[in-house]
Amino acid sequence: MAMGRLSLASAPFLRPLVLRSHVVSPIPKARTPPRCGFASTAFKLIPTGDKCSPNVLYETLEGVERIEHYRPGGYHPIQIGDHLHGRYQVIHKLGHGSYSTTWLARDDQNNKYVAVKICTSDSDPKEASILTTLTRPHYPATSHPGKTMLPSILDSLSIHGPNGEHICYVTSPARASLSDLKDGSWLRLFQLDVARAFAAQLVLAVDYIHTREFIHGDIHMGNILLKTSRGIDQLSPEQLYEKYGAPELDPVVHLDGKPLPPGVPSHGIAPIWLGEPSEKVTLPEARILLADFGEAFSSKETRYLSHTPLVNRPPEARFEPNKPLSFSSDIWTLACTIWTIIAQRPLFEGFLATEDYMTREHVDTLGILPPEWWKRWEARPESFTEDGRPIKRNPYRSWGDRFEDSVQQPRQEVGMPLFDAEERDAILEMLRPMLAFRPEQRSTTKQVLESEWMVKWALSEYEKIRRG
């Protein structure tokens, strides 16, 4: 039987804890309940596990990363109160992903809060290198506004622990991902001005990345972060706990009663919730960072496999597996993400869906695949006639249907303003060429920025924030 959860809420800051110092050397969220068995983070969506799996060794903890991933090559165990690099004191957890955990820490030197991302020891350290390249202060393109929408690396370090050597880097903290903000809301909608500003900033960020000849490779709502306000640094750790909640420590219990291995933490910690329901975000707050460059790569590299979530994954990853991914692959995922920003539901829906199901969603929405793809799709006769008519599905959800039932109707039902007909047409006119099946026919980021919706509606909202 697991012991009761511990909380630091009523105790003086860190007094009951024994502080540990890690030997380190220089080297180059918001708490929400998981939905449907997944933990939403700023970096990835990964399964939280279940006790039916033969690979589960520990009792599953709600909102906490898989404890099984604390193993040689995996996560590094962290406790609240740990000091990293002689200056960063761990205050709370921000989130976790497939290849990292991220912690809220207080920088003793600058008296500010920072995010410390601690990578698994078997992860590829290229993310920090790419971010350093993209945010280098003296690059000629520093005037590009999209650069300010990427997280700058403030410091880097390494930790030698029981599970190996871990590369870590320090950035400014974020409040939550846009996915988290939606998960914290019953409505799952942003106000119109906020949605426009988010979309404009996201396109500017991707345009900057493409200008620098990089491909992000993993654009989705979980990787878009809401910046913190400057006022957070004025809060002491005690005040931060009072406002947002202290860490709650859930004991880690081995299912067979064995003692915990040295690389496994004694307690799991769910992330802090610094966000707010999506509809409560105001335009002055609507400043974003595009994060998680773990799948990013230079356009000079050759990459074939896409790890983007299936609902956002570009179709060429399935039908042209021998052709490398490109800037156009980002454009598809960018369009899907813009839709999810303005809508209540994704454009292509399919929780735990198969590739065949997602392809059916693509055809329902966008029409018949290119002829050579259409012929190779073995499951096509189960859903469509040869000329593209749906089989045993009446009605199916077309492009127009999806805008009405995912964007307009949910807003109307709760009394939020709607997109008028002119703006709706401009949105669809921008998105449709971004979602061309053939990658070479898709818009570029420059063309997206020049679209009517971007110029007339989205960028004008971003300018209000920039001038504010």
Coordinates of C-alpha atoms in Angstrom, one line a residue:
M1 CA 0.0 0.0 0.0
A2 CA 1.4 3.4 -1.0
M3 CA 2.1 6.0 1.7
G4 CA 0.1 9.2 1.8
R5 CA 1.1 12.1 -0.4
L6 CA 3.5 14.7 1.1
S7 CA 3.1 18.4 0.6
L8 CA 5.4 21.4 1.3
A9 CA 2.5 23.8 1.5
S10 CA 2.5 24.4 5.2
A11 CA 6.2 24.1 5.9
P12 CA 8.8 26.9 5.8
F13 CA 10.5 26.8 2.4
L14 CA 12.7 23.7 2.1
R15 CA 13.4 23.4 5.8
P16 CA 12.2 19.8 6.2
L17 CA 14.2 18.7 3.2
V18 CA 17.8 17.7 3.1
L19 CA 19.5 19.7 0.3
R20 CA 21.8 17.8 -2.1
S21 CA 24.4 19.3 -4.3
H22 CA 25.2 17.7 -7.7
V23 CA 28.6 17.8 -9.1
V24 CA 28.2 19.8 -12.3
S25 CA 30.5 21.3 -14.9
P26 CA 29.8 23.8 -17.7
I27 CA 28.9 22.3 -21.1
P28 CA 27.7 23.7 -24.1
K29 CA 3.7 24.2 -16.4
A30 CA 1.2 24.4 -15.1
R31 CA -0.4 21.4 -13.4
T32 CA -3.4 20.0 -15.2
P33 CA -4.9 16.5 -14.9
P34 CA -3.9 14.2 -17.8
R35 CA -6.6 13.6 -20.3
C36 CA -7.3 10.1 -21.5
G37 CA -4.1 8.6 -20.1
F38 CA -1.6 11.2 -21.5
A39 CA 0.4 13.8 -19.7
S40 CA 0.5 17.1 -21.6
T41 CA 3.9 18.8 -21.5
A42 CA 5.7 21.6 -23.2
F43 CA 7.8 19.1 -25.1
K44 CA 6.0 15.8 -26.0
L45 CA 2.9 13.8 -25.5
I46 CA 3.9 10.5 -23.9
P47 CA 1.9 7.7 -22.4
T48 CA 1.6 7.7 -18.6
G49 CA 1.3 3.9 -18.6
D50 CA -1.1 1.5 -17.0
K51 CA -0.8 -1.4 -14.7
C52 CA -1.8 -3.9 -17.4
S53 CA 1.5 -3.4 -19.3
P54 CA 4.1 -6.0 -18.6
N55 CA 6.7 -3.3 -18.6
V56 CA 5.2 -1.4 -15.6
L57 CA 7.3 -1.9 -12.5
Y58 CA 5.9 0.9 -10.3
E59 CA 2.5 2.1 -9.2
T60 CA 1.3 4.7 -11.7
L61 CA 1.2 8.3 -10.4
E62 CA -1.3 10.7 -11.9
G63 CA 0.3 13.5 -14.0
V64 CA 3.8 12.1 -13.4
E65 CA 6.3 10.8 -16.0
R66 CA 6.8 7.0 -16.3
I67 CA 8.9 6.0 -13.3
E68 CA 10.2 3.1 -15.5
H69 CA 12.1 5.7 -17.5
Y70 CA 14.3 6.3 -14.5
R71 CA 16.9 3.8 -15.5
P72 CA 20.5 3.8 -17.0
G73 CA 20.2 6.0 -20.1
G74 CA 17.0 7.6 -18.9
Y75 CA 15.8 10.4 -16.6
H76 CA 17.9 11.9 -13.8
P77 CA 16.2 11.8 -10.3
I78 CA 15.6 15.2 -8.9
Q79 CA 14.3 16.4 -5.6
I80 CA 12.8 19.7 -4.6
G81 CA 15.6 21.7 -3.0
D82 CA 18.4 20.3 -5.1
H83 CA 21.1 22.8 -6.1
L84 CA 22.4 22.6 -9.6
H85 CA 25.6 24.2 -10.9
G86 CA 26.0 25.9 -7.5
R87 CA 23.3 28.4 -8.3
Y88 CA 20.0 26.9 -9.4
Q89 CA 17.8 25.7 -6.6
V90 CA 14.9 23.5 -7.7
I91 CA 11.6 24.9 -6.6
H92 CA 9.0 22.9 -8.5
K93 CA 8.5 20.8 -11.7
L94 CA 7.4 22.3 -15.0
G95 CA 6.9 19.2 -17.1
H96 CA 8.4 16.2 -18.8
G97 CA 8.8 14.8 -22.2
S98 CA 10.1 11.7 -23.9
Y99 CA 13.7 12.8 -23.5
S100 CA 13.7 15.2 -20.6
T101 CA 12.2 16.5 -17.4
T102 CA 12.0 20.3 -16.8
W103 CA 12.2 22.0 -13.5
L104 CA 11.4 25.5 -12.1
A105 CA 14.4 26.8 -10.3
R106 CA 15.5 30.0 -8.6
D107 CA 18.8 31.4 -9.9
D108 CA 20.6 32.5 -6.8
Q109 CA 22.9 34.8 -8.8
N110 CA 20.2 36.8 -10.6
N111 CA 17.4 36.3 -8.2
K112 CA 15.1 35.1 -11.0
Y113 CA 13.2 32.0 -11.9
V114 CA 14.5 29.8 -14.7
A115 CA 13.5 26.6 -16.3
V116 CA 16.2 23.8 -16.2
K117 CA 15.7 21.1 -18.8
I118 CA 17.5 17.9 -17.8
C119 CA 17.9 15.5 -20.7
T120 CA 18.0 11.8 -20.5
S121 CA 21.5 10.5 -20.7
D122 CA 20.9 8.7 -24.0
S123 CA 19.3 11.8 -25.7
D124 CA 20.9 13.6 -28.6
P125 CA 22.3 16.9 -27.3
K126 CA 21.8 18.6 -30.7
E127 CA 18.7 20.5 -29.5
A128 CA 20.8 22.9 -27.4
S129 CA 23.2 23.4 -30.3
I130 CA 20.4 24.2 -32.7
L131 CA 18.8 26.7 -30.3
T132 CA 22.1 28.3 -29.6
T133 CA 22.6 28.8 -33.3
L134 CA 19.1 30.2 -33.8
T135 CA 19.3 32.6 -30.9
R136 CA 22.9 33.7 -31.4
P137 CA 22.8 37.5 -30.6
H138 CA 24.9 38.8 -33.5
Y139 CA 23.4 36.9 -36.4
P140 CA 22.5 39.4 -39.2
A141 CA 18.8 38.4 -39.0
T142 CA 18.5 39.5 -35.4
S143 CA 15.8 42.1 -36.5
H144 CA 13.5 39.2 -37.5
P145 CA 10.6 39.3 -34.9
G146 CA 10.3 35.5 -35.0
K147 CA 13.7 35.2 -33.2
T148 CA 12.1 36.6 -30.0
M149 CA 9.6 33.7 -30.1
L150 CA 12.3 31.1 -29.5
P151 CA 13.7 30.2 -26.1
S152 CA 17.2 31.5 -25.5
I153 CA 19.7 29.3 -23.7
L154 CA 20.9 31.2 -20.6
D155 CA 23.3 28.5 -19.3
S156 CA 24.3 24.9 -19.9
L157 CA 25.7 22.3 -17.6
S158 CA 26.0 18.6 -17.2
I159 CA 25.0 16.3 -14.3
H160 CA 26.7 13.0 -13.6
G161 CA 24.1 10.8 -11.8
P162 CA 23.2 7.2 -11.2
N163 CA 21.6 6.9 -14.7
G164 CA 24.5 8.4 -16.6
E165 CA 25.7 11.8 -17.9
H166 CA 22.9 14.3 -18.5
I167 CA 23.1 17.4 -20.6
C168 CA 21.1 20.3 -19.1
Y169 CA 20.2 23.7 -20.2
V170 CA 18.6 26.8 -18.7
T171 CA 16.0 29.0 -20.2
S172 CA 13.4 31.5 -19.1
P173 CA 10.4 29.6 -17.7
A174 CA 7.0 29.5 -19.4
R175 CA 3.5 29.4 -17.9
A176 CA 2.1 26.5 -19.8
S177 CA 1.8 25.1 -23.3
L178 CA -1.2 26.2 -25.4
S179 CA -2.3 22.5 -25.2
D180 CA -2.3 22.8 -21.4
L181 CA -4.3 26.0 -21.5
K182 CA -7.0 24.2 -23.5
D183 CA -6.8 21.2 -21.1
G184 CA -7.5 23.6 -18.2
S185 CA -10.7 24.9 -19.8
W186 CA -14.2 23.4 -20.3
L187 CA -14.5 25.6 -23.4
R188 CA -11.2 24.8 -25.1
L189 CA -11.3 28.1 -27.0
F190 CA -9.2 31.2 -27.2
Q191 CA -10.6 34.7 -27.6
L192 CA -10.5 35.9 -31.3
D193 CA -7.9 38.5 -30.7
V194 CA -5.7 36.1 -28.8
A195 CA -6.1 33.3 -31.4
R196 CA -5.1 35.7 -34.1
A197 CA -2.0 36.9 -32.2
F198 CA -0.9 33.3 -31.4
A199 CA -1.2 32.3 -35.0
A200 CA 0.7 35.4 -36.2
Q201 CA 3.6 34.7 -33.8
L202 CA 3.7 31.1 -34.6
V203 CA 4.1 31.8 -38.4
L204 CA 6.8 34.4 -37.6
A205 CA 8.7 31.9 -35.5
V206 CA 8.6 29.2 -38.2
D207 CA 9.5 31.8 -40.9
Y208 CA 12.6 32.7 -38.8
I209 CA 13.6 29.1 -38.4
H210 CA 13.2 28.5 -42.2
T211 CA 15.1 31.6 -42.9
R212 CA 18.0 30.2 -40.9
E213 CA 17.7 26.9 -43.0
F214 CA 16.3 24.7 -40.2
I215 CA 13.2 22.6 -40.1
H216 CA 11.4 22.3 -36.7
G217 CA 9.9 18.9 -37.4
D218 CA 7.4 18.8 -34.5
I219 CA 5.0 21.7 -34.6
H220 CA 2.0 21.2 -32.4
M221 CA 0.1 22.9 -29.5
G222 CA 2.1 21.1 -26.8
N223 CA 5.3 22.8 -28.1
I224 CA 4.0 26.3 -28.1
L225 CA 4.5 28.0 -24.7
L226 CA 2.9 31.0 -23.1
K227 CA 5.5 33.3 -21.7
T228 CA 5.5 34.2 -18.0
S229 CA 4.9 37.7 -16.8
R230 CA 7.8 39.7 -15.5
G231 CA 6.1 39.8 -12.1
I232 CA 6.8 36.2 -11.3
D233 CA 10.4 37.0 -10.3
Q234 CA 9.1 39.3 -7.6
L235 CA 7.5 36.3 -5.8
S236 CA 9.6 34.5 -3.1
P237 CA 9.3 30.7 -3.2
E238 CA 6.9 30.9 -0.3
Q239 CA 4.7 33.4 -2.1
L240 CA 4.9 31.3 -5.3
Y241 CA 3.7 28.2 -3.3
E242 CA 0.9 30.2 -1.8
K243 CA -0.3 31.5 -5.2
Y244 CA 0.2 28.4 -7.3
G245 CA 0.5 25.5 -4.8
A246 CA 3.4 23.7 -3.3
P247 CA 4.9 20.5 -4.7
E248 CA 3.0 17.4 -3.7
L249 CA 5.3 14.4 -3.3
D250 CA 3.7 11.0 -4.3
P251 CA 5.7 8.1 -2.9
V252 CA 7.1 5.8 -5.6
V253 CA 6.2 2.2 -4.9
H254 CA 7.7 -0.9 -6.6
L255 CA 4.9 -3.3 -7.5
D256 CA 6.7 -6.3 -6.2
G257 CA 7.7 -4.7 -3.0
K258 CA 11.4 -4.5 -3.9
P259 CA 13.6 -1.5 -2.7
L260 CA 13.9 1.3 -5.3
P261 CA 17.1 1.2 -7.4
P262 CA 19.5 4.1 -6.8
G263 CA 18.5 5.8 -10.1
V264 CA 14.8 6.0 -9.2
P265 CA 13.4 9.0 -7.2
S266 CA 11.6 8.3 -3.9
H267 CA 8.7 10.5 -4.9
G268 CA 7.0 11.6 -8.1
I269 CA 6.0 15.2 -8.5
A270 CA 3.2 16.5 -10.7
P271 CA 3.9 19.8 -12.6
I272 CA 3.0 23.2 -11.2
W273 CA 0.0 24.9 -12.9
L274 CA 1.0 28.4 -13.9
G275 CA -1.6 28.7 -16.6
E276 CA -5.3 29.6 -16.7
P277 CA -8.3 28.5 -18.8
S278 CA -7.7 29.2 -22.5
E279 CA -10.6 31.7 -22.7
K280 CA -9.2 33.7 -19.9
V281 CA -5.9 34.6 -21.7
T282 CA -5.9 38.3 -22.6
L283 CA -4.2 39.9 -25.6
P284 CA -1.4 41.5 -23.5
E285 CA -0.6 38.1 -22.1
A286 CA -0.6 36.4 -25.5
R287 CA 3.2 36.1 -26.0
I288 CA 4.5 32.7 -27.1
L289 CA 7.6 30.7 -27.4
L290 CA 8.0 27.9 -29.9
A291 CA 9.9 25.2 -28.0
D292 CA 11.2 21.6 -28.3
F293 CA 13.8 21.4 -31.0
G294 CA 14.5 17.8 -30.3
E295 CA 13.2 16.8 -33.8
A296 CA 14.7 19.9 -35.6
F297 CA 17.3 19.5 -38.3
S298 CA 19.2 21.5 -40.8
S299 CA 17.9 21.6 -44.3
K300 CA 21.3 20.3 -45.4
E301 CA 20.5 17.0 -43.5
T302 CA 18.4 14.2 -44.9
R303 CA 15.5 13.1 -42.7
Y304 CA 12.8 10.7 -43.6
L305 CA 10.9 9.7 -40.5
S306 CA 8.4 12.1 -38.9
H307 CA 7.7 11.8 -35.1
T308 CA 5.0 14.5 -35.2
P309 CA 1.8 13.4 -33.5
L310 CA -0.3 11.5 -36.1
V311 CA -3.1 14.1 -36.2
N312 CA -0.6 16.7 -37.4
R313 CA 1.7 14.4 -39.4
P314 CA 2.1 15.3 -43.1
P315 CA 0.9 12.7 -45.5
E316 CA 4.2 12.4 -47.4
A317 CA 5.7 10.8 -44.3
R318 CA 3.4 7.8 -45.1
F319 CA 3.1 7.9 -48.9
E320 CA 6.6 9.0 -49.9
P321 CA 8.8 7.4 -47.2
N322 CA 11.8 7.5 -49.4
K323 CA 11.7 11.2 -50.0
P324 CA 13.3 13.4 -47.3
L325 CA 11.1 15.7 -45.2
S326 CA 11.4 19.4 -46.0
F327 CA 10.3 22.9 -45.1
S328 CA 6.9 21.9 -46.6
S329 CA 6.5 19.3 -43.9
D330 CA 6.5 22.1 -41.4
I331 CA 3.9 23.9 -43.4
W332 CA 1.4 21.1 -43.1
T333 CA 1.9 20.9 -39.3
L334 CA 1.8 24.6 -39.1
A335 CA -1.6 24.7 -40.8
C336 CA -3.0 22.0 -38.5
T337 CA -1.8 23.9 -35.5
I338 CA -3.2 27.2 -36.6
W339 CA -6.6 25.5 -37.0
T340 CA -6.3 24.1 -33.5
I341 CA -5.6 27.6 -32.2
I342 CA -8.7 29.1 -33.7
A343 CA -11.0 26.0 -33.2
Q344 CA -12.2 23.9 -30.3
R345 CA -11.2 20.7 -32.0
P346 CA -8.4 19.6 -34.3
L347 CA -8.9 19.8 -38.1
F348 CA -8.1 16.0 -38.4
E349 CA -9.4 14.1 -35.4
G350 CA -8.3 10.7 -34.3
F351 CA -7.3 9.9 -30.7
L352 CA -5.2 6.7 -30.8
A353 CA -6.1 6.5 -34.5
T354 CA -4.4 4.5 -37.2
E355 CA -2.7 5.8 -40.3
D356 CA -5.6 4.6 -42.4
Y357 CA -8.1 6.5 -40.2
M358 CA -6.0 9.7 -40.5
T359 CA -5.8 9.3 -44.3
R360 CA -9.6 8.9 -44.4
E361 CA -9.8 12.2 -42.4
H362 CA -7.5 13.9 -45.0
V363 CA -9.6 12.7 -47.9
D364 CA -12.9 13.6 -46.3
T365 CA -11.6 17.1 -45.7
L366 CA -9.4 17.8 -48.7
G367 CA -10.4 15.5 -51.5
I368 CA -8.8 12.6 -53.3
L369 CA -5.1 11.8 -52.8
P370 CA -2.6 12.2 -55.7
P371 CA -3.3 9.3 -58.1
E372 CA -0.2 7.2 -57.2
W373 CA -1.0 7.5 -53.5
W374 CA -4.6 6.7 -54.1
K375 CA -3.7 3.5 -55.9
R376 CA -1.2 2.4 -53.2
W377 CA -3.6 3.0 -50.3
E378 CA -4.6 -0.6 -49.6
A379 CA -7.4 0.2 -47.2
R380 CA -9.0 2.7 -49.5
P381 CA -11.9 0.4 -50.7
E382 CA -13.1 0.1 -47.1
S383 CA -13.9 3.8 -47.0
F384 CA -14.1 5.2 -50.5
T385 CA -15.2 4.3 -54.0
E386 CA -12.7 4.6 -56.8
D387 CA -13.9 8.1 -57.6
G388 CA -13.7 9.2 -54.0
R389 CA -17.3 8.9 -52.7
P390 CA -17.4 7.8 -49.0
I391 CA -18.8 4.3 -48.4
K392 CA -21.4 3.8 -45.6
R393 CA -20.7 7.2 -44.1
N394 CA -23.5 9.7 -44.6
P395 CA -22.9 12.4 -43.8
Y396 CA -19.1 12.7 -43.6
R397 CA -17.4 15.9 -42.3
S398 CA -16.2 18.1 -45.1
W399 CA -13.9 21.1 -44.9
G400 CA -16.9 23.5 -44.5
D401 CA -18.6 21.2 -41.9
R402 CA -15.4 21.2 -39.8
F403 CA -15.2 25.0 -39.7
E404 CA -18.8 25.3 -38.6
D405 CA -18.8 22.5 -35.9
S406 CA -15.2 23.1 -34.6
V407 CA -14.9 26.9 -34.8
Q408 CA -18.2 28.7 -35.1
Q409 CA -20.8 26.6 -33.3
P410 CA -18.7 26.1 -30.1
R411 CA -18.2 29.9 -29.9
Q412 CA -21.8 30.6 -30.6
E413 CA -23.0 28.2 -27.9
V414 CA -21.0 30.0 -25.1
G415 CA -21.7 33.5 -26.4
M416 CA -18.2 34.2 -27.7
P417 CA -17.8 36.4 -30.8
L418 CA -17.6 34.5 -34.2
F419 CA -15.4 34.9 -37.2
D420 CA -17.4 36.9 -39.7
A421 CA -17.8 35.6 -43.3
E422 CA -15.0 37.8 -44.7
E423 CA -12.5 36.6 -42.1
R424 CA -13.6 33.0 -42.4
D425 CA -13.0 33.0 -46.1
A426 CA -9.6 34.6 -45.6
I427 CA -8.6 31.9 -43.1
L428 CA -9.7 29.1 -45.4
E429 CA -8.0 30.7 -48.4
M430 CA -4.7 30.9 -46.4
L431 CA -4.9 27.3 -45.0
R432 CA -6.0 25.4 -48.1
P433 CA -2.7 25.7 -50.0
M434 CA -0.8 25.0 -46.9
L435 CA -2.5 21.6 -46.9
A436 CA -1.8 20.6 -50.5
F437 CA -1.1 16.9 -50.5
R438 CA 2.0 17.3 -52.7
P439 CA 4.7 19.0 -50.6
E440 CA 6.1 21.0 -53.5
Q441 CA 2.6 22.7 -54.0
R442 CA 2.3 24.0 -50.4
S443 CA 2.7 27.7 -49.5
T444 CA 6.0 28.9 -48.0
T445 CA 6.0 30.8 -44.7
K446 CA 6.7 34.0 -46.7
Q447 CA 3.5 33.4 -48.7
V448 CA 1.5 32.7 -45.5
L449 CA 2.7 36.0 -44.0
E450 CA 1.5 37.8 -47.1
S451 CA -1.9 36.2 -47.0
E452 CA -5.0 38.4 -46.5
W453 CA -5.8 36.9 -43.1
M454 CA -2.3 37.4 -41.8
V455 CA -2.0 40.9 -43.0
K456 CA -5.5 42.2 -42.2
W457 CA -6.3 40.3 -39.0
A458 CA -3.5 38.2 -37.3
L459 CA -0.4 40.4 -37.7
S460 CA -2.4 43.5 -36.6
E461 CA -3.2 41.8 -33.3
Y462 CA 0.4 40.9 -32.8
E463 CA 1.4 44.5 -33.4
K464 CA -0.8 45.6 -30.6
I465 CA 1.1 43.3 -28.2
R466 CA 4.5 44.4 -29.6
R467 CA 3.7 48.1 -29.1
G468 CA 2.1 47.4 -25.7

